Short mmCIF file of C-alpha atoms and ligand atoms in Angstrom, two decimals:
data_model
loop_
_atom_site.label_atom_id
_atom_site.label_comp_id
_atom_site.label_asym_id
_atom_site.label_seq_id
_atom_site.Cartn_x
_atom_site.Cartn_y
_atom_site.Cartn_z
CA UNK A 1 -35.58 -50.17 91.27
CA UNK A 2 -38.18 -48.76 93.78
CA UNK A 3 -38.47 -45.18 94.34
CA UNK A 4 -40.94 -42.72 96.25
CA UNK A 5 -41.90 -39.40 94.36
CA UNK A 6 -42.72 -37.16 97.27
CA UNK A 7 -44.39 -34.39 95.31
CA UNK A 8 -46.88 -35.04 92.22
CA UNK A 9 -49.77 -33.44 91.46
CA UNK A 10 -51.51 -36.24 90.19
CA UNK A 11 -54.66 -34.32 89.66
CA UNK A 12 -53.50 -33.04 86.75
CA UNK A 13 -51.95 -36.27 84.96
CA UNK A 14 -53.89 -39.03 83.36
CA UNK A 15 -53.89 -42.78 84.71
CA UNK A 16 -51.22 -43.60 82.07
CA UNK A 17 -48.71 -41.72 84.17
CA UNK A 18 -49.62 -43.32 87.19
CA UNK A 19 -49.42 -46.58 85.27
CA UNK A 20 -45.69 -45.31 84.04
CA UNK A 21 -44.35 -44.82 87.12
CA UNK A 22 -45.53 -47.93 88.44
CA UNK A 23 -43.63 -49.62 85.86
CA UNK A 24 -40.56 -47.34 86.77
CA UNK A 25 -40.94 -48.77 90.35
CA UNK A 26 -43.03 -46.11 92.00
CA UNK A 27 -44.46 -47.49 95.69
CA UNK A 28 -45.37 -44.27 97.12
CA UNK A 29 -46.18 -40.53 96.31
CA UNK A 30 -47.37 -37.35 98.35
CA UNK A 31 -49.04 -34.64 96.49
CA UNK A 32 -49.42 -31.07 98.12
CA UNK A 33 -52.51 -28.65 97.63
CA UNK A 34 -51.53 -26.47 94.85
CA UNK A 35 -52.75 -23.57 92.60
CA UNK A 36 -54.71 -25.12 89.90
CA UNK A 37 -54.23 -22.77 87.03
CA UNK A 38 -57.03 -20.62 87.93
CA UNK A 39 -57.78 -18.15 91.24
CA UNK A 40 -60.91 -20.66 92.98
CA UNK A 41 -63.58 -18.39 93.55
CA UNK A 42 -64.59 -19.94 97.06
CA UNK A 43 -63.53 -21.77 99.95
CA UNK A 44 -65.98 -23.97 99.15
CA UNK A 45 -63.89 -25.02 95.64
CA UNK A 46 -61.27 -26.23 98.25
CA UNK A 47 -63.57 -28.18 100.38
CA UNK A 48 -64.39 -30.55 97.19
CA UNK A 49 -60.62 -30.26 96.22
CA UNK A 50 -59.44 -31.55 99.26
CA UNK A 51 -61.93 -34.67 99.19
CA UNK A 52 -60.91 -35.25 95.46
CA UNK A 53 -56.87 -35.45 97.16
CA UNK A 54 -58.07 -37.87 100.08
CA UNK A 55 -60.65 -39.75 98.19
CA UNK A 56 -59.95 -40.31 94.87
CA UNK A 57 -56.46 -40.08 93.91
CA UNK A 58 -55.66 -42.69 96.50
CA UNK A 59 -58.08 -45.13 94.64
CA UNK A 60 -56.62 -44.24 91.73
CA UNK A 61 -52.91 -44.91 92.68
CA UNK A 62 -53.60 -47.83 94.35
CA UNK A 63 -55.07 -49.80 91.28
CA UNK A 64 -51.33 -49.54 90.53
CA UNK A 65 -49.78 -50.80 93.75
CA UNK A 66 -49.05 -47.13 94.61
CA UNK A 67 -49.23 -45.77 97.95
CA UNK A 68 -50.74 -42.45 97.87
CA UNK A 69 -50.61 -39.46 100.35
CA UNK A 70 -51.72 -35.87 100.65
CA UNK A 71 -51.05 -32.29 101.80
CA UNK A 72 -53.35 -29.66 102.51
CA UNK A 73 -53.71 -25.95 102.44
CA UNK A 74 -54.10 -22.80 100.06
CA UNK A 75 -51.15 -21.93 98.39
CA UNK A 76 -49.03 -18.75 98.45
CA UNK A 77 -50.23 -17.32 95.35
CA UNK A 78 -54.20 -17.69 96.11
CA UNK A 79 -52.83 -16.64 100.25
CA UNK A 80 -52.26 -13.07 98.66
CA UNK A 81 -56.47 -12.74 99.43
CA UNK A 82 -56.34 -13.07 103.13
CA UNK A 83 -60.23 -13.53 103.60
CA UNK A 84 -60.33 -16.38 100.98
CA UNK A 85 -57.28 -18.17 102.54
CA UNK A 86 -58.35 -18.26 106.31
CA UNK A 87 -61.78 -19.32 104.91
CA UNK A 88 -60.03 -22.37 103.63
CA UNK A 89 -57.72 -22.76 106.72
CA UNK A 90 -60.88 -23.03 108.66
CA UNK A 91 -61.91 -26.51 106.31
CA UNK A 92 -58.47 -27.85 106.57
CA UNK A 93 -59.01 -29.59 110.79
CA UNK A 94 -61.91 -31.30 108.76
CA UNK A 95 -59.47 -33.23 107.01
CA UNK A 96 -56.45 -33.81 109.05
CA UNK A 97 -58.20 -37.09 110.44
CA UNK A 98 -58.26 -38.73 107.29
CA UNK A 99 -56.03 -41.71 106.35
CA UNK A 100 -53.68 -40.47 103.81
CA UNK A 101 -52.86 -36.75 105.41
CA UNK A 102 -49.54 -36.22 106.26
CA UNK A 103 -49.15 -33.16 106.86
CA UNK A 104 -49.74 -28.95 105.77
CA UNK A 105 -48.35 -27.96 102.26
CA UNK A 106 -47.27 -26.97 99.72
CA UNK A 107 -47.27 -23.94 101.94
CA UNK A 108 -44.22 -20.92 100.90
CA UNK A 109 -44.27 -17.85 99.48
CA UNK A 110 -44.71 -16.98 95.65
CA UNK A 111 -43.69 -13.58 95.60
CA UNK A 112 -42.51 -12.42 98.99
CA UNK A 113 -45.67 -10.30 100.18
CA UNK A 114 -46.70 -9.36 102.96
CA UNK A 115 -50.38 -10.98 102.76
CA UNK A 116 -48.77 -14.29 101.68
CA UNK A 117 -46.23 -14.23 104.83
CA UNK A 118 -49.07 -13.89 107.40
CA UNK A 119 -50.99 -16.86 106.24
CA UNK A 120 -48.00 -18.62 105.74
CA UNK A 121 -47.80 -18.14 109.64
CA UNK A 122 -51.37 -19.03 110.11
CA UNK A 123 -50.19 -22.06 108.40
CA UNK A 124 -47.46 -22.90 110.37
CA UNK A 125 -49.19 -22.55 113.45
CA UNK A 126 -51.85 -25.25 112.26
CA UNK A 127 -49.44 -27.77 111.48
CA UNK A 128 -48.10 -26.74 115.24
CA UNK A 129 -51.24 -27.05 117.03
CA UNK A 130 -52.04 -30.43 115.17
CA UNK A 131 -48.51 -32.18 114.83
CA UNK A 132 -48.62 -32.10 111.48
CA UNK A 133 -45.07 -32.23 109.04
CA UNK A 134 -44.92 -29.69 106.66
CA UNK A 135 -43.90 -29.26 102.94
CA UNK A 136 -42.75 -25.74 101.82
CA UNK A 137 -43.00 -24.09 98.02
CA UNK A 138 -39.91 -21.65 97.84
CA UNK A 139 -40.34 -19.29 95.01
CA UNK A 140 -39.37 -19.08 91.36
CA UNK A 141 -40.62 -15.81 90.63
CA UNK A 142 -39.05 -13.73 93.14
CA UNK A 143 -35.86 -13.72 95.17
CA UNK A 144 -36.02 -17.03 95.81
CA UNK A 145 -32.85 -16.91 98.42
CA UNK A 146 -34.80 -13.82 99.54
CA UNK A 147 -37.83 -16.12 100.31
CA UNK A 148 -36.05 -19.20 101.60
CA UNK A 149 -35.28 -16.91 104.42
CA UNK A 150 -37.97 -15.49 105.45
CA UNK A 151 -39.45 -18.99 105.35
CA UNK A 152 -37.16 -20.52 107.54
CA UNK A 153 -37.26 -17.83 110.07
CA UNK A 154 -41.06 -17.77 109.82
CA UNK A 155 -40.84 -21.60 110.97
CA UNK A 156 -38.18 -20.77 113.52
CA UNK A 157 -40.93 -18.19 115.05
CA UNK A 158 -43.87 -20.58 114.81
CA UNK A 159 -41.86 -22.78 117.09
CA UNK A 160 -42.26 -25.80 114.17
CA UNK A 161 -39.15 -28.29 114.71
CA UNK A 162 -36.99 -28.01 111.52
CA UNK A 163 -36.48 -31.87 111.49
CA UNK A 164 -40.08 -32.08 110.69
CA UNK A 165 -40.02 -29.65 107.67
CA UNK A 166 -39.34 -30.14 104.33
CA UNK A 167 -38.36 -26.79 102.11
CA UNK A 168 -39.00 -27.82 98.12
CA UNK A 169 -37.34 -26.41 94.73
CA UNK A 170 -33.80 -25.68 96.39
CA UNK A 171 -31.51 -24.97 93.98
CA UNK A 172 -27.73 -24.73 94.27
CA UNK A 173 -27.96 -21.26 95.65
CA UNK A 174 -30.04 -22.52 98.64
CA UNK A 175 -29.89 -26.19 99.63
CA UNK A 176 -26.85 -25.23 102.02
CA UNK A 177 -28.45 -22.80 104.10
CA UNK A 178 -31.53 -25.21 104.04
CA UNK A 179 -29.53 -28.32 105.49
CA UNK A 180 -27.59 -26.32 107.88
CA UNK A 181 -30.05 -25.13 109.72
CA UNK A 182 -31.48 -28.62 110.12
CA UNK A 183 -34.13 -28.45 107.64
CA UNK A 184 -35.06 -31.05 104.94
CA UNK A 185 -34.23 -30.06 101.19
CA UNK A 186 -36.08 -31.41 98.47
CA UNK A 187 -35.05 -31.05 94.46
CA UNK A 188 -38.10 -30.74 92.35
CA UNK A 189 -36.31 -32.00 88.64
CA UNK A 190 -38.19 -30.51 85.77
CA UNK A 191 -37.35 -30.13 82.45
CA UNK A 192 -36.52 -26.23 81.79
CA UNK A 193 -36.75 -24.36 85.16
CA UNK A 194 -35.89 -25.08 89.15
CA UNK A 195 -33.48 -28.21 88.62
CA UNK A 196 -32.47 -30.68 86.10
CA UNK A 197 -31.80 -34.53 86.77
CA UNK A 198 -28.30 -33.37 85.76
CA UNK A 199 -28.32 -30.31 88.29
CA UNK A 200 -29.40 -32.64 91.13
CA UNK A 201 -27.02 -35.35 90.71
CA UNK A 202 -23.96 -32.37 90.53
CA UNK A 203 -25.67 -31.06 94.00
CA UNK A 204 -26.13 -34.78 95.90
CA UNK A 205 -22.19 -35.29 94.57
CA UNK A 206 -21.42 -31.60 96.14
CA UNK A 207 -23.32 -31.18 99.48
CA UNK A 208 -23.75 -35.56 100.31
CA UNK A 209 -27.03 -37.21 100.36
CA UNK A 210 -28.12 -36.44 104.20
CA UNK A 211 -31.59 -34.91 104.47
CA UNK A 212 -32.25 -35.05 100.56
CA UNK A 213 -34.60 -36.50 98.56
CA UNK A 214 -35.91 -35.87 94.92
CA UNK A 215 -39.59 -35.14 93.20
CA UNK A 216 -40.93 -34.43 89.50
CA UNK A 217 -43.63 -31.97 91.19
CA UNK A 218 -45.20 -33.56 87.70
CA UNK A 219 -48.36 -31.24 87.33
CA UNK A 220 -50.57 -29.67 84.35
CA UNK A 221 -47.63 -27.61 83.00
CA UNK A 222 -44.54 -29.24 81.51
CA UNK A 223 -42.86 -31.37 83.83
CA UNK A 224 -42.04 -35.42 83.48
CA UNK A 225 -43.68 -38.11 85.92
CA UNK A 226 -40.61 -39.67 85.24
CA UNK A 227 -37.97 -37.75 86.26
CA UNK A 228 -36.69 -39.42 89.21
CA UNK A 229 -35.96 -42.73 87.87
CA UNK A 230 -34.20 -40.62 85.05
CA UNK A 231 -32.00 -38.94 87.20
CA UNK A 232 -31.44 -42.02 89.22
CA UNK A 233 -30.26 -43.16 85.43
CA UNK A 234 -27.91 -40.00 85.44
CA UNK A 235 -26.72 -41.44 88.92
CA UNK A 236 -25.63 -44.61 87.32
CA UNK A 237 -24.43 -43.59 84.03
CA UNK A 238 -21.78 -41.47 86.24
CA UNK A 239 -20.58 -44.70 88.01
CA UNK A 240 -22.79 -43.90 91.61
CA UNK A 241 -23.25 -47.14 94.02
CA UNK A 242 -26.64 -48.47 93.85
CA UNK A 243 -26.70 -47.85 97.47
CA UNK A 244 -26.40 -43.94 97.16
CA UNK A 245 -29.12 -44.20 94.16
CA UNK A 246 -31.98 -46.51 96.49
CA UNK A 247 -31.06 -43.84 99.83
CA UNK A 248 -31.77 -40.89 97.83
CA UNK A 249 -35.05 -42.47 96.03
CA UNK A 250 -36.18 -43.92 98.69
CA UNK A 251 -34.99 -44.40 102.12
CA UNK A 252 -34.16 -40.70 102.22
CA UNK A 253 -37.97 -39.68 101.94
CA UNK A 254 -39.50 -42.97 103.69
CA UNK A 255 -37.43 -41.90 106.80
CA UNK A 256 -38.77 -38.14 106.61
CA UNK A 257 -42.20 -39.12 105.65
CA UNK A 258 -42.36 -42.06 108.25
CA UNK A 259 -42.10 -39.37 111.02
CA UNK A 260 -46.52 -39.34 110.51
CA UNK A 261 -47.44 -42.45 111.33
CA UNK A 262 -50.21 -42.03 108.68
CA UNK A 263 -47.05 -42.68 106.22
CA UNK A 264 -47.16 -46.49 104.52
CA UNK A 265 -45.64 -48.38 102.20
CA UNK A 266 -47.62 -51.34 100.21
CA UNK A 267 -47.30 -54.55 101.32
CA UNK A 268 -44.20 -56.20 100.82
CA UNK A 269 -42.26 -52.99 100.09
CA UNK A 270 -39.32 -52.72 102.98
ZN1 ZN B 1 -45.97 -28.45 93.73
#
């Protein structure tokens, strides 16, 4: 089996995962900027983030025939300080040349403010003025159909082609209004919250495969590096083609990712 996990946060895991999911037939990743546990006291603590996301975790990846690519920006719950965040929006052009940048996220809202919707604007119009995708966090803590909303409008207003946006951590409640406005969806699978391998496979068999993919989001709190070969297991033990199973995995987020033409694939993958 090969398979792309479009959102890890490999920062936090330790090479043995990235040896794991080699083994599990893992080509390719993305990770997004995050929150890393902590508020960062400067923009500067981004600056050396973002070169430890274009520098190093490529290196590290690619000792294991892993094709790694990143996402920048500061993330809705650190956006809710407005001087810190366009402090670190001003870094971000710095590193949109770089090899492995696809794009501006994980970029969202985390609790539906007012301060995080402006610089999730700001955002927006970045990734406009630079052609850059974009990868949006929909929230867990508040309303997230509430949020999804006001997301996709905000994106609407920015003038940001929905084709070239992917909205993260839909749930059942949300991945239709997602699709039909022309959006990517993406299922994050963890282990408690947001959406089990189970859960996914019941919303790929309700709403088709078109303009779906699948991540772990793996990252420093519980969450499995593995969890979407497992649910591509939950795909077969209920009888699915291997066909549906490799287009979901993998062709799904190649052809979304393959829109920057930063996006590539290790030699001899197809
Ligand atoms: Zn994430």
């Amino acid at each position: 089996m090969r398979y792309i996990d479009p959102h890890a946060h490999m920062i936090s895991r330790t090479t043995d995962d990235y040896e794991r999911m080699a083994l599990a037939g893992c080509v390719a990743m993305t990770e997004p900027a995050f929150w890393a546990g902590f508020d960062r006291s400067s923009a500067a603590g981004f600056r050396d983030y973002f070169r430890h996301l274009t520098e190093f975790e490529p290196r590290r990846a690619a000792r294991y025939g892993i094709r790694h690519h990143t996402w920048l920006c500061i993330n809705p719950k650190e956006s809710e300080d407005v001087g810190l965040a366009r402090a670190v929006l001003a870094i971000i052009p710095e590193f949109l040349g770089a090899p492995s940048v696809l794009g501006i996220g994980e970029i969202g809202l985390n609790k539906n403010t007012r301060n995080e919707l402006t610089i999730l604007e700001e955002h927006l119009a970045l990734a406009k003025k630079h052609g850059q995708l974009v990868l949006v966090h929909t929230p867990h803590l508040e309303d997230k159909l509430k949020g999804t909303r006001l997301i996709l409008d905000a994106v609407r207003a920015a003038g940001v082609e929905p084709g070239r946006v992917l909205i993260d951590h839909v749930e059942e409640h949300t991945v239709r209004l997602v699709l039909d406005r022309g959006f990517w969806a993406g299922m994050t699978l963890y282990p408690q919250t947001k959406c089990t391998p189970q859960r996914a496979v019941d919303i790929i068999e309700c709403y088709g495969a078109e303009r779906l993919w699948m991540n772990s989001a793996c990252d420093w709190g519980e969450s499995d590096p593995l969890a979407v070969p497992k649910a591509a297991m939950e795909f077969r033990r209920r009888g699915h083609a291997p066909d549906l199973i490799d287009r979901v995995v993998f062709r799904n987020p190649k052809s979304f990712l393959s829109q920057s033409p930063k996006f590539s694939l290790p030699p001899g993958v197809e």
